[in-house]
Amino acid sequence: MSDLSKEQVNNDLPEDEGRRKFFGTTAAASLAGAGLVMGLSACKQSENGVAGKAADHLEGSSKFEVQPGKLDSYYSFSSAGHNGEMRIYGIPSGRTLKRIPVFNVDPMVGWGITNESKAIMGTNADGSLKYMTGDTHHVHGSYTDGTYNGKYLWTNDKLNNRLARIRMDRMECDAITDIPNVQGFHGIFPDKRDPVDANVNFTTRVFCGSEFASPKPNDGRDTSDPTKWFSLFTCVDAESMEVRWQVRINGNNDLVATSYDGKLAASNQYNTENGAVLADMMSVERDACVFFNIERIEAAIKAGKSFTIGNTKVPVVDGTIDANKDPKTALVCYVPVPKNPHGVNISPDGKYFVCSGKLSPTATVIETELVHKWFAGELKTERDAVVAEPEIGLGPLHTAFDGKGNAYTTLFLDSQIVKWNVDKAIAQFKGDKSAQPVLDRIDVHYQPGHGYSSMGETKEADGKFFNSGNKFSKDRFLPVGPLHVETEQLIDISGEKMQLIHDHTAYPEPHDAIIVRADLVKTKQVSDMNDYPNAVKSMSDNRIERKGKKVMVYMTSQAPNFGLSEIKVKHGDDVTITVTNHDKVEDLTHGFGIENYNINFIVNPQETHSVSFKANKVGVYWIYCTHFCHALHLEMRMRFIVEA
Ligand code: RUQ
Ligand code: CUA
Ligand code: CA
């Protein structure tokens, strides 16, 4: 039984008290549970005397309230974790605007049920879905000239190793690609321009990291010899969604970031040990941030310096340390970074990559220009590309930027967001003892994973909002049983001190997201019937055709009528029903559900969708409109009759 105190219900429990009650136990449990205590060196938590006290920071939301009838100024495009979808929130309201099914089946829209969505998701020979689950962690958008162009979003599936694309004019998934020969496909990032062709100043590639080493090919060989397993870094074509190439690496990939000049992709590596068990993955003091030289990799492939794996035709180049000893010809550069780093993010001016320590209380700042110098043979060691490594707190994971030289890093173990200045961190690293990089801290509730700022991953970073995606919500919302909702906390970062604006909920379990200015997104509110090759274009086209056991039904919907009043078939027939919505009014969607046949999908104005199934139950089954459309919505129904 949950025990809500009066104060909690009244929502005036002193901020710090309630928080600390839960925080103490969770932090300790996280540490002990993961066996991480030994991995963490001591960190002075309040070096500047700026240790966070949430009560001081709480400003309240009134200034940012989106009043009834008013619209948000930003979209947030969010991952959904093992729910498998992508989500859209309004910022600053935190209101859910849409849930886009991607790797999951969604009966509301009919994703995974209609023939069109099944074709995108991928089917087995018998027409059933190949996969019904997925795990989305990262969402990134396509770029032109260093900022979002509003064309595409991509997200990863860590579970079944697929990359999905969402077309932003409709906010629907239009392509899914299998990434061959990888497991634990985690970080993704689109490139921002071509490394060579200056005219291509927009996204043409999407890079994909993979966390888990596996046998190559994974056909039963080497199952008991993990030393033979390895990971691949993958490049997918942004338009065709075909896999362009892969790179064999030492260790693993986790998250991915790309440079603004189009020349580099970076990925943090927490398992340079290539360990198969936890203790081995934490055995060395420094792992790495690996940089891929895109121009050289593509030149090597052109020159035929690649191999293939199993039946896969994708060219693979060798990016292992041994094969890349000479910086002047190296395809990759491994920059040493303290213990099991998590997250890699580039500053909006393109100058620095920040890789967080996770098991080290530090963030490592790597200068882009120095990585280029290493590739030119002008830097002594890879480590010389590091220009700062400030101590910022315990369990640093992801870093966002405000475009004013400041970084905001999530501290999982400290349950805080820390604001620090990059230039001051560099000065401190150079030996300036008076430099104090940490500027502010704010408590969040609780244990943040991802943090992201408004336009923070573009050169138009505006320093307005930061969202803390917390992994534990504990006492922040009304209890709903053992599975807690997640807390997303919106923070005002426009001033010197961070101010908590509000909490909003997120159904488990989002990871990364981006916050995009509303004016950059242009959606199409009503579809074009001509975009649907199987459209039933006129009312006189309503008909049923039979070829042997195959029955094809073509029909229209227009409120409050379906174009047919009954469909009569024989037991065992293979039935395909195609429905075109002839309504033109924005928002006038119809649904199509068949009683006891497990079929349910929607058709938005001017759209066409179809389903195929076997008429395997005799009798009368009502077909009805499942989406409220008209005063006579309930009367919008017809009969499906299956004769013995
Ligand atoms: S990773 S917090 Cu994909 Cu940090 Cu989840
Ligand atoms: Cu058509 Cu409800
Ligand atoms: Ca490690």
XYZ file of C-alpha atoms and ligand atoms in Angstrom:
652
model
C 0.000 0.000 0.000
C 1.292 3.405 -0.795
C 1.119 5.930 1.948
C 0.541 9.443 0.727
C 1.145 11.962 3.414
C -1.109 14.996 3.512
C 1.807 17.206 2.591
C 2.565 15.213 -0.521
C -0.991 15.394 -1.763
C -1.045 19.098 -1.083
C 2.146 19.345 -2.984
C 3.984 21.428 -0.448
C 6.403 18.922 0.974
C 9.626 20.826 1.536
C 11.581 20.192 -1.629
C 14.844 19.086 -0.123
C 13.409 16.901 2.593
C 11.293 14.757 0.295
C 14.047 14.476 -2.212
C 16.782 13.536 0.198
C 14.638 10.839 1.768
C 14.632 8.923 -1.508
C 17.899 10.093 -2.863
C 20.061 8.714 -0.081
C 18.829 5.194 -0.572
C 18.808 5.165 -4.373
C 22.263 6.541 -4.875
C 23.750 4.069 -2.445
C 21.834 1.208 -3.993
C 22.896 2.184 -7.515
C 26.502 2.255 -6.503
C 26.536 -0.958 -4.552
C 24.238 -2.726 -6.971
C 26.446 -2.089 -9.944
C 29.568 -2.818 -7.955
C 30.847 0.553 -8.970
C 32.025 1.981 -5.678
C 35.617 1.001 -6.282
C 35.521 2.553 -9.715
C 34.801 6.028 -8.452
C 37.503 8.268 -7.207
C 36.612 10.824 -4.592
C 35.107 14.032 -5.821
C 34.666 17.189 -3.845
C 31.027 17.905 -4.374
C 30.915 21.580 -3.623
C 34.214 22.944 -4.767
C 32.715 26.345 -5.425
C 30.298 26.302 -2.579
C 27.598 26.000 -5.187
C 26.221 22.645 -4.071
C 22.665 22.509 -5.370
C 19.706 23.257 -3.196
C 16.643 22.749 -5.277
C 14.506 25.079 -3.180
C 16.719 28.024 -4.110
C 16.394 27.183 -7.759
C 12.656 26.683 -7.955
C 11.055 29.498 -9.809
C 7.767 27.881 -10.730
C 6.272 27.559 -14.132
C 3.968 30.565 -14.441
C 6.357 32.528 -16.654
C 6.551 29.588 -19.027
C 2.955 28.435 -18.855
C 1.470 27.751 -22.267
C -2.011 29.160 -21.810
C -5.086 27.427 -23.268
C -5.197 28.032 -27.011
C -1.540 29.027 -27.173
C 1.143 26.880 -28.791
C 4.514 25.688 -27.605
C 7.616 27.333 -29.039
C 9.608 24.099 -29.433
C 9.072 20.496 -30.396
C 10.877 17.828 -28.461
C 11.459 14.635 -30.446
C 12.082 11.872 -27.979
C 13.080 8.257 -27.928
C 10.876 5.873 -25.959
C 13.236 3.111 -24.892
C 11.917 -0.426 -24.929
C 8.457 0.803 -25.837
C 9.904 0.949 -29.355
C 8.250 4.180 -30.520
C 9.244 7.838 -30.978
C 7.402 10.652 -29.205
C 6.747 14.324 -29.707
C 6.350 16.715 -26.791
C 5.695 20.424 -26.789
C 8.246 22.546 -24.943
C 7.898 24.321 -22.572
C 4.520 22.746 -21.743
C 5.728 19.147 -21.663
C 2.470 18.111 -23.316
C 2.496 14.917 -25.370
C 1.649 15.795 -28.970
C 2.160 12.491 -30.717
C 3.453 8.982 -30.286
C 4.918 7.718 -33.549
C 4.932 3.938 -33.737
C 8.199 2.686 -35.213
C 9.373 -0.743 -34.045
C 6.226 -1.471 -32.031
C 2.727 -2.502 -33.055
C 0.148 0.229 -32.468
C -3.556 -0.606 -32.775
C -4.591 3.050 -32.561
C -3.116 3.890 -35.935
C -2.887 0.324 -37.218
C 0.925 0.251 -37.347
C 1.971 -3.359 -37.755
C -1.562 -4.231 -38.859
C -1.924 -2.556 -42.269
C -0.090 -3.974 -45.291
C 1.690 -0.654 -45.854
C 3.173 -0.477 -42.347
C 4.094 -4.176 -42.390
C 6.069 -3.614 -45.589
C 8.136 -0.939 -43.795
C 8.597 -3.013 -40.624
C 9.580 -6.203 -42.453
C 7.759 -9.520 -42.644
C 8.473 -13.229 -42.693
C 7.551 -15.356 -45.723
C 4.062 -15.970 -44.288
C 3.368 -12.235 -43.988
C 3.743 -12.088 -40.215
C 5.944 -9.392 -38.684
C 9.628 -10.228 -38.352
C 9.868 -8.304 -35.071
C 7.247 -6.705 -32.851
C 9.558 -5.052 -30.350
C 12.358 -2.528 -30.350
C 14.382 -0.284 -28.055
C 14.778 3.325 -29.192
C 17.417 5.425 -27.387
C 18.450 8.196 -29.688
C 16.635 10.598 -31.972
C 18.448 12.979 -34.283
C 17.315 15.159 -37.156
C 18.705 15.909 -40.603
C 20.842 19.032 -40.989
C 21.438 21.770 -43.518
C 24.233 24.196 -42.803
C 24.622 23.062 -39.209
C 20.999 23.286 -38.145
C 17.828 21.207 -38.496
C 16.225 21.250 -41.937
C 12.983 19.606 -40.801
C 13.180 16.741 -43.293
C 14.008 13.536 -41.403
C 14.445 12.118 -37.950
C 16.264 8.866 -37.232
C 16.155 6.514 -34.297
C 17.986 3.323 -33.366
C 16.688 -0.068 -32.288
C 19.203 -1.446 -29.833
C 17.252 -4.682 -29.477
C 16.876 -5.878 -33.069
C 19.620 -3.703 -34.598
C 17.657 -1.540 -37.000
C 17.754 2.114 -38.005
C 14.400 3.824 -38.628
C 13.660 7.059 -40.435
C 10.696 9.344 -39.776
C 9.629 11.811 -42.450
C 8.890 15.018 -40.628
C 6.231 16.366 -42.977
C 3.921 13.574 -41.784
C 5.717 12.492 -38.606
C 5.517 8.880 -39.712
C 8.135 6.187 -40.122
C 8.904 5.612 -43.799
C 11.933 3.302 -43.745
C 13.623 0.737 -41.516
C 17.035 -0.757 -42.279
C 18.650 -3.811 -40.694
C 22.237 -3.167 -39.617
C 24.081 -6.374 -40.467
C 26.512 -8.223 -38.216
C 26.098 -5.998 -35.150
C 24.485 -6.278 -31.740
C 23.610 -3.564 -29.237
C 23.183 -0.881 -31.918
C 23.056 2.173 -29.681
C 24.300 5.650 -30.644
C 23.349 7.293 -33.938
C 24.221 10.609 -35.475
C 23.633 12.122 -38.927
C 26.567 13.894 -40.565
C 26.218 17.649 -41.021
C 27.951 18.031 -44.363
C 30.112 16.070 -46.768
C 33.788 15.756 -45.759
C 34.922 16.569 -49.304
C 32.200 18.169 -51.436
C 31.621 21.689 -50.063
C 28.321 21.968 -51.960
C 26.842 19.148 -49.923
C 26.293 21.089 -46.715
C 23.460 18.841 -45.569
C 23.015 15.349 -44.134
C 23.732 12.442 -46.462
C 24.949 9.823 -43.968
C 23.828 8.421 -40.637
C 26.440 6.820 -38.378
C 25.596 3.951 -36.069
C 27.580 2.604 -33.117
C 27.332 -0.925 -31.755
C 28.010 -1.869 -28.176
C 28.244 -5.627 -28.146
C 30.963 -7.668 -29.843
C 29.727 -10.794 -31.622
C 31.114 -13.590 -33.822
C 31.476 -12.619 -37.503
C 29.453 -13.951 -39.148
C 27.215 -15.012 -36.290
C 26.497 -18.444 -37.761
C 27.467 -20.707 -34.909
C 31.227 -20.234 -35.114
C 33.397 -19.015 -32.227
C 30.539 -19.186 -29.722
C 32.835 -20.016 -26.812
C 35.752 -17.768 -27.765
C 34.860 -14.117 -27.063
C 38.386 -13.016 -27.993
C 37.410 -13.609 -31.632
C 34.324 -11.378 -31.425
C 34.400 -7.742 -32.474
C 32.225 -4.670 -33.059
C 31.509 -2.609 -36.161
C 30.829 1.074 -36.746
C 28.268 1.549 -39.533
C 27.415 4.241 -42.090
C 23.907 4.296 -43.619
C 22.868 6.437 -46.594
C 20.406 9.073 -45.386
C 18.255 8.997 -48.554
C 18.332 5.393 -49.762
C 18.663 4.033 -46.198
C 21.081 1.431 -47.547
C 24.102 0.442 -45.489
C 27.127 2.079 -47.142
C 30.056 0.706 -45.169
C 31.289 -0.586 -41.833
C 34.514 -0.287 -39.852
C 35.985 -3.038 -37.730
C 37.154 -1.570 -34.411
C 38.912 -2.486 -31.206
C 36.599 -2.351 -28.194
C 33.045 -1.101 -28.618
C 30.979 1.928 -29.612
C 28.398 3.541 -27.416
C 27.090 7.014 -28.342
C 27.943 8.916 -31.516
C 28.547 12.588 -32.411
C 29.639 14.270 -35.652
C 31.755 17.318 -36.390
C 30.335 20.412 -38.103
C 32.942 20.175 -40.877
C 31.656 16.749 -41.945
C 35.069 15.162 -41.514
C 34.750 13.298 -38.219
C 32.392 10.969 -36.428
C 33.182 10.211 -32.791
C 32.060 7.470 -30.451
C 32.766 6.877 -26.776
C 34.094 3.437 -25.856
C 33.522 1.979 -22.401
C 34.775 -1.471 -23.240
C 38.184 -1.031 -24.850
C 39.022 -4.160 -22.857
C 36.626 -6.122 -25.087
C 35.502 -7.814 -21.869
C 32.572 -10.211 -21.880
C 31.851 -9.803 -18.138
C 31.441 -6.657 -16.021
C 34.731 -6.899 -14.103
C 36.677 -7.125 -17.361
C 34.823 -4.142 -18.845
C 35.995 -2.031 -15.885
C 39.545 -3.305 -15.664
C 41.533 -0.494 -17.278
C 41.746 3.090 -16.017
C 41.304 4.647 -19.423
C 39.003 3.693 -22.241
C 38.654 5.897 -25.304
C 36.764 8.189 -27.577
C 37.297 6.905 -31.107
C 37.298 9.276 -34.108
C 36.518 8.086 -37.623
C 38.103 9.886 -40.579
C 35.201 9.728 -43.033
C 37.122 10.902 -46.079
C 39.884 8.304 -45.602
C 37.442 5.483 -44.887
C 35.517 6.178 -48.108
C 38.760 6.500 -50.095
C 39.940 3.125 -48.725
C 36.686 1.516 -49.834
C 37.004 3.076 -53.297
C 40.529 1.691 -53.481
C 39.175 -1.774 -52.708
C 40.823 -2.020 -49.294
C 37.802 -3.683 -47.748
C 36.418 -7.117 -46.990
C 32.939 -8.548 -46.483
C 31.439 -10.674 -43.720
C 29.514 -13.875 -44.496
C 26.804 -13.316 -47.135
C 26.673 -9.594 -46.425
C 27.827 -7.413 -49.309
C 28.596 -4.324 -47.216
C 32.273 -3.309 -47.526
C 34.123 -3.408 -44.190
C 37.428 -1.634 -43.552
C 39.917 -2.414 -40.817
C 39.925 0.266 -38.129
C 41.800 -1.719 -35.513
C 44.730 -0.129 -33.692
C 47.270 -2.513 -35.237
C 46.151 -1.679 -38.753
C 46.256 2.077 -38.120
C 49.677 2.691 -36.613
C 50.658 5.567 -38.912
C 48.496 8.633 -38.158
C 49.048 9.967 -41.687
C 47.153 7.054 -43.208
C 45.044 6.013 -40.205
C 41.285 5.622 -40.673
C 40.612 5.999 -36.947
C 42.101 7.687 -33.906
C 41.571 6.345 -30.382
C 41.821 9.179 -27.832
C 42.257 7.838 -24.270
C 39.484 8.948 -21.887
C 39.026 7.995 -18.206
C 37.147 4.882 -17.234
C 34.024 3.705 -18.995
C 32.937 7.006 -20.528
C 29.307 7.533 -21.485
C 28.091 10.103 -23.933
C 29.907 12.170 -26.497
C 28.624 15.586 -27.588
C 30.045 18.370 -29.697
C 29.881 22.053 -28.753
C 27.742 24.268 -31.034
C 30.835 26.136 -32.281
C 32.207 22.785 -33.453
C 35.417 23.197 -31.495
C 35.155 20.571 -28.764
C 33.890 17.062 -28.186
C 32.956 16.302 -24.588
C 33.094 12.731 -23.378
C 31.833 12.038 -19.850
C 33.566 9.827 -17.345
C 30.704 7.760 -15.894
C 33.101 5.910 -13.547
C 35.360 8.940 -13.329
C 34.009 12.237 -11.923
C 35.371 14.064 -14.951
C 34.365 15.273 -18.376
C 37.036 15.054 -21.050
C 37.259 17.889 -23.569
C 38.834 16.936 -26.900
C 39.650 19.676 -29.391
C 38.440 18.967 -32.943
C 41.387 20.797 -34.499
C 43.867 18.662 -32.564
C 42.242 15.456 -33.795
C 42.763 16.760 -37.333
C 46.376 17.477 -36.384
C 46.828 13.904 -35.161
C 45.528 12.612 -38.508
C 48.047 14.930 -40.196
C 50.864 13.383 -38.170
C 51.424 16.629 -36.272
C 50.474 15.499 -32.764
C 52.701 13.302 -30.624
C 50.039 11.133 -29.015
C 46.278 10.757 -29.297
C 45.964 11.889 -25.698
C 47.442 15.268 -26.675
C 44.089 16.103 -28.282
C 42.646 16.420 -24.755
C 42.516 20.070 -23.682
C 40.571 19.817 -20.418
C 39.324 17.279 -17.905
C 37.424 19.096 -15.151
C 36.075 17.299 -12.083
C 32.358 17.932 -12.284
C 30.653 15.349 -10.066
C 29.708 11.699 -9.730
C 28.432 9.618 -12.627
C 28.603 12.161 -15.474
C 26.722 10.894 -18.559
C 25.521 13.356 -21.193
C 26.445 16.947 -21.960
C 24.387 19.696 -23.582
C 25.401 23.242 -24.513
C 23.899 26.723 -24.390
C 25.853 28.305 -27.240
C 27.448 30.713 -24.761
C 30.437 28.558 -23.882
C 28.787 26.608 -21.096
C 28.190 22.884 -20.812
C 25.473 21.121 -18.807
C 26.227 17.560 -17.783
C 23.876 15.049 -16.179
C 25.294 13.489 -13.016
C 23.585 10.165 -12.549
C 24.941 9.372 -9.103
C 24.762 12.895 -7.687
C 21.239 13.362 -9.161
C 22.235 16.784 -10.397
C 22.817 18.824 -13.489
C 26.124 20.634 -13.346
C 26.782 23.765 -15.366
C 30.439 24.315 -16.242
C 32.381 26.620 -18.499
C 34.496 25.062 -21.240
C 37.072 27.878 -21.492
C 37.568 27.896 -17.725
C 38.055 24.124 -17.783
C 40.720 24.540 -20.466
C 42.463 27.265 -18.441
C 42.435 25.045 -15.355
C 43.890 22.146 -17.349
C 46.680 24.423 -18.539
C 47.556 25.120 -14.910
C 45.549 28.218 -13.995
C 44.816 27.401 -10.323
C 42.288 30.219 -9.977
C 40.069 28.910 -12.785
C 36.800 27.482 -11.426
C 34.972 25.708 -14.258
C 31.901 24.639 -12.248
C 29.379 27.507 -12.210
C 26.181 26.006 -10.836
C 24.450 22.819 -9.788
C 20.782 21.925 -9.593
C 19.198 18.881 -8.000
C 16.985 16.776 -10.240
C 14.599 13.989 -9.297
C 16.211 11.481 -9.613
C 19.277 10.052 -11.344
C 19.308 11.760 -14.717
C 20.277 9.841 -17.794
C 20.015 12.141 -20.746
C 20.000 15.901 -20.728
C 19.495 18.028 -23.810
C 19.094 21.722 -24.491
C 17.019 23.769 -26.928
C 18.718 23.605 -30.363
C 21.775 22.451 -28.387
C 23.019 20.037 -31.051
C 23.068 22.690 -33.756
C 25.057 25.827 -34.349
C 21.860 27.682 -33.409
C 21.995 26.579 -29.751
C 19.944 29.261 -27.989
C 20.558 28.624 -24.304
C 16.886 28.736 -23.296
C 15.838 25.318 -22.039
C 17.478 22.179 -20.733
C 15.502 18.992 -20.191
C 16.687 16.482 -17.626
C 15.455 12.981 -18.461
C 15.466 11.268 -15.103
C 15.619 7.536 -14.704
C 13.797 7.363 -11.366
C 10.714 9.353 -10.383
C 10.113 7.869 -6.916
C 7.856 10.294 -5.036
C 7.349 12.934 -7.735
C 3.944 11.765 -8.956
C 0.873 9.975 -7.640
C 1.838 6.325 -7.171
C 0.540 3.919 -9.792
C 1.932 0.609 -8.604
C 5.383 -0.868 -9.015
C 6.172 0.588 -12.417
C 6.848 4.291 -12.007
C 6.376 6.901 -14.661
C 9.583 8.762 -15.596
C 10.216 12.375 -14.589
C 11.244 14.872 -17.213
C 12.317 18.162 -15.653
C 12.481 21.337 -17.649
C 15.112 23.828 -16.547
C 15.495 27.472 -17.517
C 19.162 27.945 -18.456
C 18.889 31.509 -19.742
C 20.282 33.060 -16.560
C 23.353 32.571 -14.435
C 21.585 30.092 -12.167
C 19.563 27.207 -13.475
C 15.884 27.386 -12.520
C 13.581 24.389 -12.393
C 10.461 25.201 -14.415
C 8.386 22.073 -13.985
C 8.166 18.304 -13.973
C 6.315 16.444 -16.642
C 5.819 12.727 -16.993
C 7.050 10.384 -19.671
C 5.805 6.854 -20.068
C 8.796 4.527 -19.575
C 11.381 4.841 -20.800
C 12.768 7.633 -22.929
C 16.515 8.188 -23.286
C 17.791 10.906 -25.595
C 15.737 13.600 -27.319
C 16.275 16.828 -29.199
C 14.546 20.185 -28.747
C 13.781 21.859 -32.066
C 12.470 25.384 -32.653
C 8.857 25.187 -33.848
C 9.435 27.335 -36.939
C 11.833 24.721 -38.362
C 9.120 22.084 -38.552
C 6.601 22.205 -41.393
C 4.040 19.440 -41.467
C 1.449 18.555 -44.052
C -1.925 18.529 -42.317
C -3.945 16.770 -45.055
C -2.502 14.085 -47.319
C -2.718 13.916 -51.104
C -4.790 11.012 -52.435
C -2.404 10.713 -55.400
C 0.441 9.755 -53.065
C -1.333 6.452 -52.449
C -0.973 4.152 -55.479
C -3.754 1.856 -54.258
C -6.277 4.673 -53.624
C -9.954 3.932 -54.313
C -10.459 7.232 -56.044
C -14.166 7.444 -56.762
C -17.335 6.364 -55.004
C -18.208 4.297 -58.077
C -15.040 2.259 -57.497
C -16.512 0.626 -54.392
C -16.510 -3.074 -55.288
C -15.573 -6.642 -54.382
C -13.476 -8.746 -56.787
C -12.793 -12.455 -56.525
C -10.019 -14.554 -58.090
C -10.292 -18.129 -56.797
C -9.881 -17.913 -53.032
C -8.557 -14.368 -53.192
C -11.114 -11.675 -52.417
C -10.227 -8.021 -53.012
C -12.437 -5.391 -51.427
C -12.099 -1.764 -52.561
C -13.977 0.789 -50.550
C -14.246 4.412 -49.484
C -15.059 6.115 -46.231
C -16.755 9.471 -45.939
C -18.462 10.554 -42.744
C -20.705 8.950 -41.698
C -20.608 6.198 -44.343
C -18.463 3.387 -45.571
C -18.737 2.916 -49.363
C -20.159 -0.606 -48.924
C -22.787 -1.869 -46.527
C -21.599 -5.457 -46.485
C -18.742 -7.717 -47.536
C -19.677 -11.356 -48.139
C -16.902 -13.974 -48.348
C -16.461 -17.735 -47.928
C -14.772 -19.441 -44.996
C -11.043 -19.785 -45.755
C -10.885 -16.947 -48.292
C -7.811 -14.705 -48.382
C -9.268 -11.247 -47.989
C -7.623 -7.892 -48.743
C -9.583 -4.755 -47.856
C -8.421 -1.372 -49.161
C -9.975 1.760 -47.675
C -9.611 5.340 -48.942
C -10.811 8.225 -46.797
C -12.548 10.764 -49.034
C -13.036 13.378 -46.355
C -10.883 16.424 -46.936
C -11.404 18.223 -43.657
C -8.299 18.403 -41.454
C -8.540 16.097 -38.439
C -11.402 14.027 -39.924
C -9.921 10.592 -39.479
C -11.903 7.369 -39.761
C -11.140 4.048 -38.162
C -11.718 0.568 -39.520
C -12.165 -2.262 -37.033
C -13.577 -5.766 -37.537
C -15.192 -7.410 -34.514
C -13.330 -10.489 -33.283
C -10.889 -10.390 -36.191
C -8.118 -8.462 -34.443
C -8.058 -5.833 -37.188
C -7.983 -2.133 -36.413
C -6.444 0.804 -38.238
C -7.142 4.392 -39.168
C -7.286 6.302 -42.426
C -6.575 10.028 -42.194
C -8.203 12.403 -44.719
C -7.285 11.480 -48.322
C -5.195 8.482 -47.227
C -5.455 4.834 -48.229
C -4.597 1.790 -46.151
C -5.168 -1.902 -46.626
C -5.197 -5.141 -44.621
C -4.896 -8.766 -45.644
C -6.131 -11.686 -43.569
C -7.798 -15.082 -43.758
C -11.541 -15.290 -43.196
C -11.084 -18.090 -40.674
C -14.262 -17.661 -38.615
C -17.778 -18.069 -40.036
C -20.628 -15.814 -39.022
C -21.503 -12.133 -39.022
C -18.912 -9.630 -37.767
C -19.617 -5.911 -37.642
C -17.104 -3.565 -39.142
C -17.255 -0.189 -37.432
C -15.512 3.156 -37.493
C -13.181 3.196 -34.489
C -12.225 6.888 -34.680
C -14.796 9.489 -33.652
C -15.657 11.370 -36.833
C -19.241 12.616 -36.929
C -22.469 12.915 -34.951
C -23.406 9.616 -36.628
C -20.022 8.023 -35.894
C -21.716 5.158 -34.029
C -23.901 4.465 -37.036
C -20.883 4.321 -39.346
C -20.740 0.545 -39.633
C -21.170 -2.324 -42.065
C -21.270 -6.115 -42.020
C -18.557 -8.643 -42.693
C -20.284 -11.954 -43.469
C -18.324 -15.177 -43.647
C -20.331 -18.068 -45.092
C -19.542 -21.656 -44.202
S 22.047 6.340 -23.477
S 20.597 7.496 -20.714
Cu 21.175 5.435 -25.031
Cu 22.727 7.504 -21.961
Cu 20.266 6.078 -22.373
Cu -15.978 7.498 -39.253
Cu -16.130 7.465 -36.864
Ca 36.312 -0.035 -19.592
